[in-house]
Amino acid sequence: MQTGTRALETKSEVWIIKPDGGEELFAKEEESSVRLLGIGELQDPVEEALKEAKAGEEFDVVLEPNKDQQKGTPTYETHLVEWIKPSKVLSQTKGRPQVGQSVIYNGLQTRIAEIKAGRIKVDGNPPLAGKTIRLHLKVVRVLEDPADIARAILKREVKGATPVIIAKDGFLEITDDGGRLNSEQRMRIVAVLRPPTGMGVRFVEEHVAPT
């Protein structure tokens, strides 16, 4: 792996901290996922909490709104909120707009935040914009073998990619059974594997003769 890069398999819960100090569960991972440290993927406070984490440890990280999204949750931007006529997004809502629906407005991904007096309020802010959250993380395991890291990344990043991977002579050697991966998939795999592992990627096609 590249210097300073770590790969951890974790489970997380995201809790919104209310103004009165209470908490509301926003999201919970039912299955573990891989988090990569050292490549700018995670926010700075999360990186700091996990940089020496061991399997079985649990951490709580509080993130507050910050214009620098590497340091906290996004700030709430009022210019991304607008009241519009339902006709502007009617085709996307199949004639039945509902709060929470995702719609494209002015080329921006938004959600319907409110419906009132024949008007629709669309909000282009991320769901956690302006919120203070507590991120609870449990480290399931620390991934050390580059081949294990590669498998975990592929599971997360490339849908349907389950090739055999071996770390060999500075390369991740990926066995493509029957040449099922097309050129676009191969390029995607190389793009997601090289930065965190610091290794080259090569593909080996395996064709088994019919019996």
PDB file of C-alpha atoms in Angstrom, residues 1-126:
ATOM      1  CA  MET A   1       0.000   0.000   0.000  1.00  0.00           C
ATOM      2  CA  GLN A   2       1.024   3.619  -0.342  1.00  0.00           C
ATOM      3  CA  THR A   3       2.768   5.158   2.650  1.00  0.00           C
ATOM      4  CA  GLY A   4       0.212   6.218   5.257  1.00  0.00           C
ATOM      5  CA  THR A   5      -2.635   4.267   3.666  1.00  0.00           C
ATOM      6  CA  ARG A   6      -4.691   1.907   5.829  1.00  0.00           C
ATOM      7  CA  ALA A   7      -7.747  -0.160   5.029  1.00  0.00           C
ATOM      8  CA  LEU A   8     -10.271  -0.930   7.746  1.00  0.00           C
ATOM      9  CA  GLU A   9     -13.462  -2.938   7.615  1.00  0.00           C
ATOM     10  CA  THR A  10     -15.969  -1.105   9.809  1.00  0.00           C
ATOM     11  CA  LYS A  11     -19.618  -0.793  10.753  1.00  0.00           C
ATOM     12  CA  SER A  12     -21.104   2.623  11.405  1.00  0.00           C
ATOM     13  CA  GLU A  13     -24.071   4.471  12.806  1.00  0.00           C
ATOM     14  CA  VAL A  14     -24.858   8.120  12.110  1.00  0.00           C
ATOM     15  CA  TRP A  15     -26.755  10.025  14.813  1.00  0.00           C
ATOM     16  CA  ILE A  16     -28.064  13.565  14.347  1.00  0.00           C
ATOM     17  CA  ILE A  17     -27.525  15.647  17.485  1.00  0.00           C
ATOM     18  CA  LYS A  18     -30.574  17.857  18.047  1.00  0.00           C
ATOM     19  CA  PRO A  19     -30.403  21.417  19.456  1.00  0.00           C
ATOM     20  CA  ASP A  20     -31.799  20.152  22.787  1.00  0.00           C
ATOM     21  CA  GLY A  21     -28.992  17.581  23.044  1.00  0.00           C
ATOM     22  CA  GLY A  22     -31.127  14.594  22.084  1.00  0.00           C
ATOM     23  CA  GLU A  23     -30.132  12.280  19.246  1.00  0.00           C
ATOM     24  CA  GLU A  24     -31.938  10.779  16.254  1.00  0.00           C
ATOM     25  CA  LEU A  25     -30.642   7.790  14.285  1.00  0.00           C
ATOM     26  CA  PHE A  26     -30.055   8.828  10.663  1.00  0.00           C
ATOM     27  CA  ALA A  27     -28.384   5.730   9.205  1.00  0.00           C
ATOM     28  CA  LYS A  28     -26.992   2.381  10.291  1.00  0.00           C
ATOM     29  CA  GLU A  29     -24.840  -0.043   8.321  1.00  0.00           C
ATOM     30  CA  GLU A  30     -26.146  -3.585   8.594  1.00  0.00           C
ATOM     31  CA  GLU A  31     -23.083  -4.951   6.798  1.00  0.00           C
ATOM     32  CA  SER A  32     -19.484  -3.905   7.225  1.00  0.00           C
ATOM     33  CA  SER A  33     -17.808  -1.684   4.640  1.00  0.00           C
ATOM     34  CA  VAL A  34     -14.226  -0.727   3.836  1.00  0.00           C
ATOM     35  CA  ARG A  35     -12.803   2.672   4.722  1.00  0.00           C
ATOM     36  CA  LEU A  36      -9.504   3.808   3.255  1.00  0.00           C
ATOM     37  CA  LEU A  37      -7.243   6.111   5.255  1.00  0.00           C
ATOM     38  CA  GLY A  38      -4.492   8.296   3.877  1.00  0.00           C
ATOM     39  CA  ILE A  39      -5.953   9.117   0.452  1.00  0.00           C
ATOM     40  CA  GLY A  40      -8.312  11.974   1.408  1.00  0.00           C
ATOM     41  CA  GLU A  41     -11.428   9.820   1.272  1.00  0.00           C
ATOM     42  CA  LEU A  42     -12.424  10.402   4.905  1.00  0.00           C
ATOM     43  CA  GLN A  43     -12.898  13.613   6.860  1.00  0.00           C
ATOM     44  CA  ASP A  44      -9.929  14.705   8.945  1.00  0.00           C
ATOM     45  CA  PRO A  45     -11.479  13.961  12.385  1.00  0.00           C
ATOM     46  CA  VAL A  46     -12.445  10.441  11.228  1.00  0.00           C
ATOM     47  CA  GLU A  47      -8.943   9.813   9.867  1.00  0.00           C
ATOM     48  CA  GLU A  48      -7.443  10.962  13.158  1.00  0.00           C
ATOM     49  CA  ALA A  49      -9.680   8.628  15.184  1.00  0.00           C
ATOM     50  CA  LEU A  50      -8.933   5.598  13.016  1.00  0.00           C
ATOM     51  CA  LYS A  51      -5.249   6.038  12.165  1.00  0.00           C
ATOM     52  CA  GLU A  52      -4.090   3.594  14.855  1.00  0.00           C
ATOM     53  CA  ALA A  53      -7.345   1.695  15.360  1.00  0.00           C
ATOM     54  CA  LYS A  54      -7.330  -2.027  16.104  1.00  0.00           C
ATOM     55  CA  ALA A  55      -9.927  -4.703  15.401  1.00  0.00           C
ATOM     56  CA  GLY A  56     -12.735  -4.657  17.974  1.00  0.00           C
ATOM     57  CA  GLU A  57     -12.276  -1.022  18.980  1.00  0.00           C
ATOM     58  CA  GLU A  58     -15.153   1.465  18.809  1.00  0.00           C
ATOM     59  CA  PHE A  59     -15.028   5.223  18.312  1.00  0.00           C
ATOM     60  CA  ASP A  60     -17.368   8.213  18.405  1.00  0.00           C
ATOM     61  CA  VAL A  61     -16.565  11.201  16.192  1.00  0.00           C
ATOM     62  CA  VAL A  62     -18.633  14.399  16.382  1.00  0.00           C
ATOM     63  CA  LEU A  63     -18.791  16.380  13.139  1.00  0.00           C
ATOM     64  CA  GLU A  64     -20.160  19.912  13.028  1.00  0.00           C
ATOM     65  CA  PRO A  65     -21.097  22.020   9.968  1.00  0.00           C
ATOM     66  CA  ASN A  66     -17.983  23.392   8.292  1.00  0.00           C
ATOM     67  CA  LYS A  67     -17.401  25.027   4.916  1.00  0.00           C
ATOM     68  CA  ASP A  68     -14.372  22.765   4.622  1.00  0.00           C
ATOM     69  CA  GLN A  69     -16.097  19.397   4.185  1.00  0.00           C
ATOM     70  CA  GLN A  70     -12.860  17.615   5.087  1.00  0.00           C
ATOM     71  CA  LYS A  71     -13.440  18.853   8.621  1.00  0.00           C
ATOM     72  CA  GLY A  72     -17.186  18.412   9.176  1.00  0.00           C
ATOM     73  CA  THR A  73     -20.656  18.167   7.680  1.00  0.00           C
ATOM     74  CA  PRO A  74     -21.638  20.525   4.833  1.00  0.00           C
ATOM     75  CA  THR A  75     -22.979  23.948   5.724  1.00  0.00           C
ATOM     76  CA  TYR A  76     -26.603  24.674   4.802  1.00  0.00           C
ATOM     77  CA  GLU A  77     -26.798  26.869   1.692  1.00  0.00           C
ATOM     78  CA  THR A  78     -30.061  28.851   1.398  1.00  0.00           C
ATOM     79  CA  HIS A  79     -29.508  29.596  -2.305  1.00  0.00           C
ATOM     80  CA  LEU A  80     -30.054  25.888  -2.984  1.00  0.00           C
ATOM     81  CA  VAL A  81     -33.631  26.116  -1.661  1.00  0.00           C
ATOM     82  CA  GLU A  82     -36.513  27.367  -3.785  1.00  0.00           C
ATOM     83  CA  TRP A  83     -40.323  27.328  -3.876  1.00  0.00           C
ATOM     84  CA  ILE A  84     -41.555  26.308  -7.327  1.00  0.00           C
ATOM     85  CA  LYS A  85     -44.711  25.377  -9.186  1.00  0.00           C
ATOM     86  CA  PRO A  86     -45.505  21.629  -9.170  1.00  0.00           C
ATOM     87  CA  SER A  87     -45.553  21.676 -12.976  1.00  0.00           C
ATOM     88  CA  LYS A  88     -41.774  22.215 -12.968  1.00  0.00           C
ATOM     89  CA  VAL A  89     -41.182  18.649 -11.737  1.00  0.00           C
ATOM     90  CA  LEU A  90     -44.552  16.995 -12.368  1.00  0.00           C
ATOM     91  CA  SER A  91     -43.225  14.552 -14.967  1.00  0.00           C
ATOM     92  CA  GLN A  92     -40.617  13.269 -12.486  1.00  0.00           C
ATOM     93  CA  THR A  93     -43.169  12.663  -9.741  1.00  0.00           C
ATOM     94  CA  LYS A  94     -45.687  10.862 -11.972  1.00  0.00           C
ATOM     95  CA  GLY A  95     -48.230  13.535 -11.119  1.00  0.00           C
ATOM     96  CA  ARG A  96     -48.030  12.839  -7.379  1.00  0.00           C
ATOM     97  CA  PRO A  97     -45.274  14.885  -5.717  1.00  0.00           C
ATOM     98  CA  GLN A  98     -44.423  13.764  -2.185  1.00  0.00           C
ATOM     99  CA  VAL A  99     -42.092  15.059   0.499  1.00  0.00           C
ATOM    100  CA  GLY A 100     -38.749  13.258   0.286  1.00  0.00           C
ATOM    101  CA  GLN A 101     -38.861  12.535  -3.448  1.00  0.00           C
ATOM    102  CA  SER A 102     -35.686  13.196  -5.429  1.00  0.00           C
ATOM    103  CA  VAL A 103     -36.108  15.474  -8.450  1.00  0.00           C
ATOM    104  CA  ILE A 104     -33.817  17.266 -10.883  1.00  0.00           C
ATOM    105  CA  TYR A 105     -34.398  21.031 -10.915  1.00  0.00           C
ATOM    106  CA  ASN A 106     -32.259  23.481 -12.897  1.00  0.00           C
ATOM    107  CA  GLY A 107     -29.779  20.665 -13.508  1.00  0.00           C
ATOM    108  CA  LEU A 108     -29.354  20.050  -9.774  1.00  0.00           C
ATOM    109  CA  GLN A 109     -30.250  16.923  -7.799  1.00  0.00           C
ATOM    110  CA  THR A 110     -32.762  18.101  -5.182  1.00  0.00           C
ATOM    111  CA  ARG A 111     -35.410  16.641  -2.908  1.00  0.00           C
ATOM    112  CA  ILE A 112     -38.943  17.813  -2.183  1.00  0.00           C
ATOM    113  CA  ALA A 113     -38.713  19.250   1.336  1.00  0.00           C
ATOM    114  CA  GLU A 114     -42.208  20.667   1.720  1.00  0.00           C
ATOM    115  CA  ILE A 115     -45.530  21.010  -0.116  1.00  0.00           C
ATOM    116  CA  LYS A 116     -47.688  23.983   0.809  1.00  0.00           C
ATOM    117  CA  ALA A 117     -50.474  26.055  -0.765  1.00  0.00           C
ATOM    118  CA  GLY A 118     -49.971  24.558  -4.221  1.00  0.00           C
ATOM    119  CA  ARG A 119     -46.226  25.131  -4.213  1.00  0.00           C
ATOM    120  CA  ILE A 120     -43.269  22.778  -3.795  1.00  0.00           C
ATOM    121  CA  LYS A 121     -40.137  23.518  -1.829  1.00  0.00           C
ATOM    122  CA  VAL A 122     -37.085  21.886  -3.424  1.00  0.00           C
ATOM    123  CA  ASP A 123     -33.839  21.636  -1.486  1.00  0.00           C
ATOM    124  CA  GLY A 124     -30.494  20.935  -3.155  1.00  0.00           C
ATOM    125  CA  ASN A 125     -28.563  20.638   0.106  1.00  0.00           C
ATOM    126  CA  PRO A 126     -27.257  17.203   1.167  1.00  0.00           C
TER     127      PRO A 126
END
